[in-house]
RNA sequence: GCUCUAUUAGCAUAAUGGUUAGUGCAUCCGACUUUCUAUCGGAAGAUAAGGGUUCGAUUCCCUUAUAGAGUACCA
């Protein structure tokens, strides 16, 4: 190992971080920790038009909630700071100028309108307009114009951009850790804008300059950047810098498999695409978040880790620490990973079972006013009984309300199934039976009632179903005798009377 | 259109140049002396298509199809 591992997550603060961004951050984090490296957060806010208030804080909070905090970044351990590109603005122009001096870049004065015209014109003729070697001399730039003309334009403070001069007739050999060798013919590349007329660099320039200055060793980013890799390689070359290693993560696809998961899919498809809920500062629209929907961060991280990666073993449940140990970029998939909301639910169910019942009881208690007066220990016991069928804290109420409140009505379908002509009579007997149990334990209740059923040859369904209906109001819930034990004798008798009255 | 990338069951994926292609989710069926969306047990289900290389390919190569990404003074 020659260089220390330094990776970065470089989102642009244009809104809430979406789940794909979290996955990218996670893979960077895992890679960094695995190699005792540093995980850097850099804010790429070079597009002033798209800047959204609060987005940066949201990103930081999201990483923290997921337990994948950055080591270096805005307001934290600023060795290579500043970490916001807007605050590094002064740097980029110098580097752009250097490229011009070296002949790798040039000034271009074409207006957005003329370029637009060319694009449309070409499209109409069935061609594609590419600003590069084959037409750059016909356009308005410092390669086509004389030195005097250029100087005059610059002196007159005309708007200009700086474009990279992409070479002709070369074959580029790119390397990606996940995808292997990729060959690119430079003739199909265009002369990308490096420096915008508003005085800000584009992503391409800022990214390369910052990655170099921050001594980034590995660039781990989404596949949408793969087409830009050729440019980035050339940029490193033009500066005479050593390029870091690159790894392009597979896209995260919509559950339907058509297209990459986008921010708007959440509301459309009924599951969150953001780690935390987000309120749009302009429209006040609220988007759901995994945290608010009751997902545990460990479950989400575990799920996300398997989006495009797997350990090669059959183990699926991984703590963050285990992920760090097992993670390997070589084992990242090339094909896009479809987002499966059911699977993350499954993970959450698993992590729910691992949670401490008392903690869950408190969380549950806080969600319901009906519970404020109830002893937390009682709630804890209820949780123990219903937890195995819960995936979220919000599931608890529908799974357990009958431990706290008598049924106010009886489920129609269940009533039809459970109530027969002889039901009232049977329940009267059962009521007397339960009343007679002095040592009120689950075992005693069970033995008494079941013994009675067997010796009278009544049939379990005829007794157990109405009894459950009386207690719960529906045919669901944990073991009937657990319920009787929990709510106590008086309440049990009362509820049986309730059903007898209408049976 | 052009460039790049991908393609194992409904989905996520594992493995392999050579007898039954493994696992999880979802599905279906049983069991839990009778609730169940839980748990347990079981079942069904796949190498996109066509060529080639080879004694033999799902695995290597080519073509096609399909899908996705990029093609902005957005990142």
CSV table of N, CA, C and O in Angstrom, one decimal, chain A residues 274-341:
chain,number,residue,atom,x,y,z
A,274,UNK,N,-35.9,8.8,0.5
A,274,UNK,CA,-35.0,9.6,1.3
A,274,UNK,C,-34.8,9.0,2.7
A,274,UNK,O,-35.6,8.4,3.2
A,275,UNK,N,-33.6,9.2,3.2
A,275,UNK,CA,-33.3,8.7,4.5
A,275,UNK,C,-34.1,9.4,5.6
A,275,UNK,O,-34.7,8.8,6.4
A,276,UNK,N,-34.2,10.7,5.5
A,276,UNK,CA,-35.0,11.5,6.4
A,276,UNK,C,-36.1,12.3,5.7
A,276,UNK,O,-35.9,12.6,4.5
A,277,UNK,N,-37.1,12.6,6.4
A,277,UNK,CA,-38.2,13.4,5.8
A,277,UNK,C,-37.6,14.7,5.4
A,277,UNK,O,-36.7,15.2,6.0
A,278,UNK,N,-38.2,15.3,4.4
A,278,UNK,CA,-37.7,16.6,3.8
A,278,UNK,C,-38.9,17.5,3.5
A,278,UNK,O,-39.8,17.0,2.9
A,279,UNK,N,-38.8,18.7,4.0
A,279,UNK,CA,-39.8,19.7,3.6
A,279,UNK,C,-39.2,20.6,2.6
A,279,UNK,O,-38.2,21.3,2.9
A,280,UNK,N,-39.8,20.7,1.5
A,280,UNK,CA,-39.2,21.6,0.5
A,280,UNK,C,-39.4,23.0,0.9
A,280,UNK,O,-40.5,23.5,1.3
A,281,UNK,N,-38.3,23.8,1.0
A,281,UNK,CA,-38.4,25.2,1.5
A,281,UNK,C,-39.3,26.1,0.6
A,281,UNK,O,-39.8,27.1,1.2
A,282,UNK,N,-39.5,25.8,-0.6
A,282,UNK,CA,-40.3,26.6,-1.5
A,282,UNK,C,-41.7,26.2,-1.5
A,282,UNK,O,-42.6,27.1,-1.3
A,283,UNK,N,-42.0,25.0,-1.7
A,283,UNK,CA,-43.4,24.5,-1.8
A,283,UNK,C,-44.0,24.0,-0.5
A,283,UNK,O,-45.2,23.8,-0.4
A,284,UNK,N,-43.1,23.8,0.5
A,284,UNK,CA,-43.6,23.2,1.7
A,284,UNK,C,-44.1,21.8,1.6
A,284,UNK,O,-44.7,21.2,2.5
A,285,UNK,N,-43.8,21.2,0.4
A,285,UNK,CA,-44.2,19.8,0.3
A,285,UNK,C,-43.3,18.9,1.2
A,285,UNK,O,-42.1,19.2,1.2
A,286,UNK,N,-43.9,17.9,1.8
A,286,UNK,CA,-43.1,17.0,2.6
A,286,UNK,C,-42.9,15.7,1.9
A,286,UNK,O,-43.9,15.1,1.4
A,287,UNK,N,-41.7,15.2,1.9
A,287,UNK,CA,-41.4,13.9,1.4
A,287,UNK,C,-41.1,13.0,2.6
A,287,UNK,O,-40.4,13.4,3.5
A,288,UNK,N,-41.6,11.8,2.5
A,288,UNK,CA,-41.3,10.8,3.6
A,288,UNK,C,-39.9,10.4,3.7
A,288,UNK,O,-39.1,10.4,2.7
A,289,UNK,N,-39.5,10.0,4.8
A,289,UNK,CA,-38.1,9.5,5.0
A,289,UNK,C,-38.1,8.2,5.7
A,289,UNK,O,-39.1,7.8,6.4
A,290,UNK,N,-37.1,7.4,5.5
A,290,UNK,CA,-37.0,6.1,6.2
A,290,UNK,C,-37.1,6.2,7.7
A,290,UNK,O,-37.7,5.4,8.4
A,291,UNK,N,-36.4,7.2,8.2
A,291,UNK,CA,-36.4,7.3,9.7
A,291,UNK,C,-37.8,7.5,10.2
A,291,UNK,O,-38.2,6.8,11.1
A,292,UNK,N,-38.5,8.5,9.6
A,292,UNK,CA,-39.9,8.8,10.1
A,292,UNK,C,-40.8,7.6,9.8
A,292,UNK,O,-41.8,7.5,10.5
A,293,UNK,N,-40.5,6.8,8.8
A,293,UNK,CA,-41.4,5.7,8.5
A,293,UNK,C,-41.1,4.5,9.4
A,293,UNK,O,-41.7,3.5,9.3
A,294,UNK,N,-40.2,4.7,10.3
A,294,UNK,CA,-40.0,3.6,11.3
A,294,UNK,C,-38.9,2.6,11.0
A,294,UNK,O,-38.8,1.6,11.6
A,295,UNK,N,-38.1,2.9,10.0
A,295,UNK,CA,-37.0,2.0,9.7
A,295,UNK,C,-35.8,2.3,10.6
A,295,UNK,O,-35.5,3.4,11.1
A,296,UNK,N,-35.1,1.2,11.0
A,296,UNK,CA,-33.9,1.3,11.8
A,296,UNK,C,-32.7,1.6,10.9
A,296,UNK,O,-32.6,1.0,9.8
A,297,UNK,N,-31.8,2.5,11.3
A,297,UNK,CA,-30.7,2.8,10.4
A,297,UNK,C,-29.9,1.6,10.1
A,297,UNK,O,-29.4,1.4,8.9
A,298,UNK,N,-29.7,0.7,11.0
A,298,UNK,CA,-28.9,-0.6,10.7
A,298,UNK,C,-29.5,-1.4,9.6
A,298,UNK,O,-28.9,-2.0,8.8
A,299,UNK,N,-30.9,-1.4,9.7
A,299,UNK,CA,-31.6,-2.2,8.6
A,299,UNK,C,-31.4,-1.6,7.3
A,299,UNK,O,-31.2,-2.3,6.3
A,300,UNK,N,-31.5,-0.3,7.2
A,300,UNK,CA,-31.4,0.4,6.0
A,300,UNK,C,-30.0,0.2,5.4
A,300,UNK,O,-29.8,0.0,4.2
A,301,UNK,N,-29.0,0.4,6.3
A,301,UNK,CA,-27.6,0.3,5.9
A,301,UNK,C,-27.3,-1.2,5.3
A,301,UNK,O,-26.7,-1.4,4.3
A,302,UNK,N,-27.9,-2.1,6.1
A,302,UNK,CA,-27.7,-3.5,5.7
A,302,UNK,C,-28.3,-3.8,4.3
A,302,UNK,O,-27.7,-4.4,3.4
A,303,UNK,N,-29.5,-3.2,4.1
A,303,UNK,CA,-30.2,-3.4,2.8
A,303,UNK,C,-29.4,-2.7,1.7
A,303,UNK,O,-29.2,-3.3,0.6
A,304,UNK,N,-29.0,-1.5,2.0
A,304,UNK,CA,-28.3,-0.7,1.0
A,304,UNK,C,-27.0,-1.3,0.6
A,304,UNK,O,-26.6,-1.3,-0.6
A,305,UNK,N,-26.3,-2.0,1.5
A,305,UNK,CA,-25.0,-2.6,1.2
A,305,UNK,C,-25.2,-3.7,0.2
A,305,UNK,O,-24.3,-3.9,-0.6
A,306,UNK,N,-26.4,-4.3,0.2
A,306,UNK,CA,-26.6,-5.4,-0.8
A,306,UNK,C,-27.2,-4.9,-2.1
A,306,UNK,O,-27.5,-5.7,-3.0
A,307,UNK,N,-27.3,-3.6,-2.3
A,307,UNK,CA,-27.7,-3.0,-3.5
A,307,UNK,C,-26.5,-2.9,-4.4
A,307,UNK,O,-25.8,-1.8,-4.4
A,308,UNK,N,-26.1,-3.9,-5.1
A,308,UNK,CA,-25.0,-3.8,-6.0
A,308,UNK,C,-23.7,-4.5,-5.4
A,308,UNK,O,-22.7,-4.5,-6.0
A,309,UNK,N,-23.9,-5.1,-4.2
A,309,UNK,CA,-22.7,-5.8,-3.7
A,309,UNK,C,-23.2,-7.0,-2.9
A,309,UNK,O,-24.4,-7.1,-2.5
A,310,UNK,N,-22.4,-8.0,-2.8
A,310,UNK,CA,-22.7,-9.1,-1.9
A,310,UNK,C,-21.4,-9.8,-1.5
A,310,UNK,O,-20.4,-9.6,-2.2
A,311,UNK,N,-21.4,-10.4,-0.4
A,311,UNK,CA,-20.2,-10.9,0.2
A,311,UNK,C,-19.7,-12.3,-0.4
A,311,UNK,O,-18.6,-12.7,-0.2
A,312,UNK,N,-20.6,-12.9,-1.3
A,312,UNK,CA,-20.2,-14.1,-1.9
A,312,UNK,C,-20.5,-15.3,-1.0
A,312,UNK,O,-20.2,-16.5,-1.3
A,313,UNK,N,-21.0,-15.0,0.2
A,313,UNK,CA,-21.4,-16.1,1.1
A,313,UNK,C,-22.9,-16.0,1.2
A,313,UNK,O,-23.5,-15.2,0.6
A,314,UNK,N,-23.5,-16.9,2.1
A,314,UNK,CA,-24.9,-16.8,2.2
A,314,UNK,C,-25.4,-15.9,3.3
A,314,UNK,O,-26.6,-15.8,3.6
A,315,UNK,N,-24.4,-15.3,4.0
A,315,UNK,CA,-24.8,-14.4,5.1
A,315,UNK,C,-25.5,-13.2,4.5
A,315,UNK,O,-25.0,-12.6,3.5
A,316,UNK,N,-26.6,-12.8,5.1
A,316,UNK,CA,-27.3,-11.6,4.7
A,316,UNK,C,-27.3,-10.5,5.7
A,316,UNK,O,-27.5,-9.3,5.4
A,317,UNK,N,-27.3,-10.9,7.0
A,317,UNK,CA,-27.4,-10.0,8.0
A,317,UNK,C,-26.0,-9.5,8.4
A,317,UNK,O,-25.2,-10.4,8.8
A,318,UNK,N,-25.7,-8.3,8.3
A,318,UNK,CA,-24.4,-7.7,8.6
A,318,UNK,C,-24.5,-6.5,9.5
A,318,UNK,O,-25.3,-5.6,9.1
A,319,UNK,N,-23.8,-6.5,10.5
A,319,UNK,CA,-23.6,-5.2,11.3
A,319,UNK,C,-22.7,-4.3,10.4
A,319,UNK,O,-22.0,-4.8,9.5
A,320,UNK,N,-22.7,-3.0,10.8
A,320,UNK,CA,-21.8,-2.1,10.1
A,320,UNK,C,-20.4,-2.6,10.1
A,320,UNK,O,-19.6,-2.5,9.2
A,321,UNK,N,-20.0,-3.0,11.3
A,321,UNK,CA,-18.6,-3.5,11.5
A,321,UNK,C,-18.3,-4.7,10.6
A,321,UNK,O,-17.2,-4.8,10.0
A,322,UNK,N,-19.3,-5.6,10.5
A,322,UNK,CA,-19.1,-6.8,9.7
A,322,UNK,C,-19.0,-6.4,8.2
A,322,UNK,O,-18.3,-6.9,7.4
A,323,UNK,N,-19.8,-5.4,7.8
A,323,UNK,CA,-19.8,-4.9,6.5
A,323,UNK,C,-18.4,-4.3,6.1
A,323,UNK,O,-17.8,-4.6,5.1
A,324,UNK,N,-17.9,-3.6,7.1
A,324,UNK,CA,-16.5,-3.0,6.9
A,324,UNK,C,-15.5,-4.1,6.6
A,324,UNK,O,-14.7,-4.0,5.6
A,325,UNK,N,-15.6,-5.1,7.3
A,325,UNK,CA,-14.6,-6.2,7.2
A,325,UNK,C,-14.8,-7.0,5.9
A,325,UNK,O,-13.9,-7.4,5.2
A,326,UNK,N,-16.1,-7.2,5.5
A,326,UNK,CA,-16.4,-8.0,4.3
A,326,UNK,C,-16.3,-7.3,3.0
A,326,UNK,O,-16.2,-7.8,2.0
A,327,UNK,N,-16.5,-5.9,3.1
A,327,UNK,CA,-16.6,-5.2,1.8
A,327,UNK,C,-15.4,-5.2,0.9
A,327,UNK,O,-14.3,-5.2,1.4
A,328,UNK,N,-15.7,-5.3,-0.3
A,328,UNK,CA,-14.6,-5.3,-1.3
A,328,UNK,C,-15.1,-4.8,-2.6
A,328,UNK,O,-16.1,-5.3,-3.2
A,329,UNK,N,-14.5,-3.8,-3.2
A,329,UNK,CA,-15.0,-3.2,-4.5
A,329,UNK,C,-15.0,-4.2,-5.6
A,329,UNK,O,-15.8,-4.2,-6.5
A,330,UNK,N,-14.1,-5.2,-5.5
A,330,UNK,CA,-14.0,-6.2,-6.6
A,330,UNK,C,-15.3,-7.1,-6.6
A,330,UNK,O,-15.6,-7.7,-7.6
A,331,UNK,N,-16.1,-7.0,-5.5
A,331,UNK,CA,-17.3,-7.8,-5.5
A,331,UNK,C,-18.5,-7.0,-5.8
A,331,UNK,O,-19.7,-7.5,-5.6
A,332,UNK,N,-18.3,-5.8,-6.2
A,332,UNK,CA,-19.5,-5.0,-6.6
A,332,UNK,C,-19.9,-5.4,-8.0
A,332,UNK,O,-19.1,-5.6,-8.9
A,333,UNK,N,-21.3,-5.5,-8.1
A,333,UNK,CA,-21.8,-5.9,-9.4
A,333,UNK,C,-21.8,-4.8,-10.5
A,333,UNK,O,-21.7,-3.6,-10.2
A,334,UNK,N,-21.8,-5.2,-11.7
A,334,UNK,CA,-21.8,-4.3,-12.8
A,334,UNK,C,-23.2,-3.9,-13.2
A,334,UNK,O,-23.5,-2.8,-13.7
A,335,UNK,N,-24.1,-4.8,-13.1
A,335,UNK,CA,-25.5,-4.5,-13.6
A,335,UNK,C,-26.3,-3.7,-12.5
A,335,UNK,O,-26.0,-3.8,-11.3
A,336,UNK,N,-27.2,-3.0,-13.0
A,336,UNK,CA,-28.0,-2.1,-12.1
A,336,UNK,C,-28.8,-3.0,-11.1
A,336,UNK,O,-29.2,-4.1,-11.4
A,337,UNK,N,-29.0,-2.4,-9.9
A,337,UNK,CA,-29.6,-3.1,-8.9
A,337,UNK,C,-31.0,-2.6,-8.7
A,337,UNK,O,-31.2,-1.4,-8.5
A,338,UNK,N,-32.0,-3.4,-8.7
A,338,UNK,CA,-33.4,-3.0,-8.6
A,338,UNK,C,-33.7,-2.8,-7.1
A,338,UNK,O,-33.4,-3.6,-6.3
A,339,UNK,N,-34.4,-1.7,-6.9
A,339,UNK,CA,-34.8,-1.3,-5.5
A,339,UNK,C,-36.0,-2.1,-5.1
A,339,UNK,O,-37.0,-2.0,-5.8
A,340,UNK,N,-35.9,-2.9,-4.0
A,340,UNK,CA,-37.0,-3.8,-3.6
A,340,UNK,C,-37.5,-3.4,-2.3
A,340,UNK,O,-37.0,-3.7,-1.2
A,341,UNK,N,-38.6,-2.6,-2.2
A,341,UNK,CA,-39.2,-2.1,-0.9
A,341,UNK,C,-39.5,-3.3,0.0
A,341,UNK,O,-39.4,-3.1,1.2
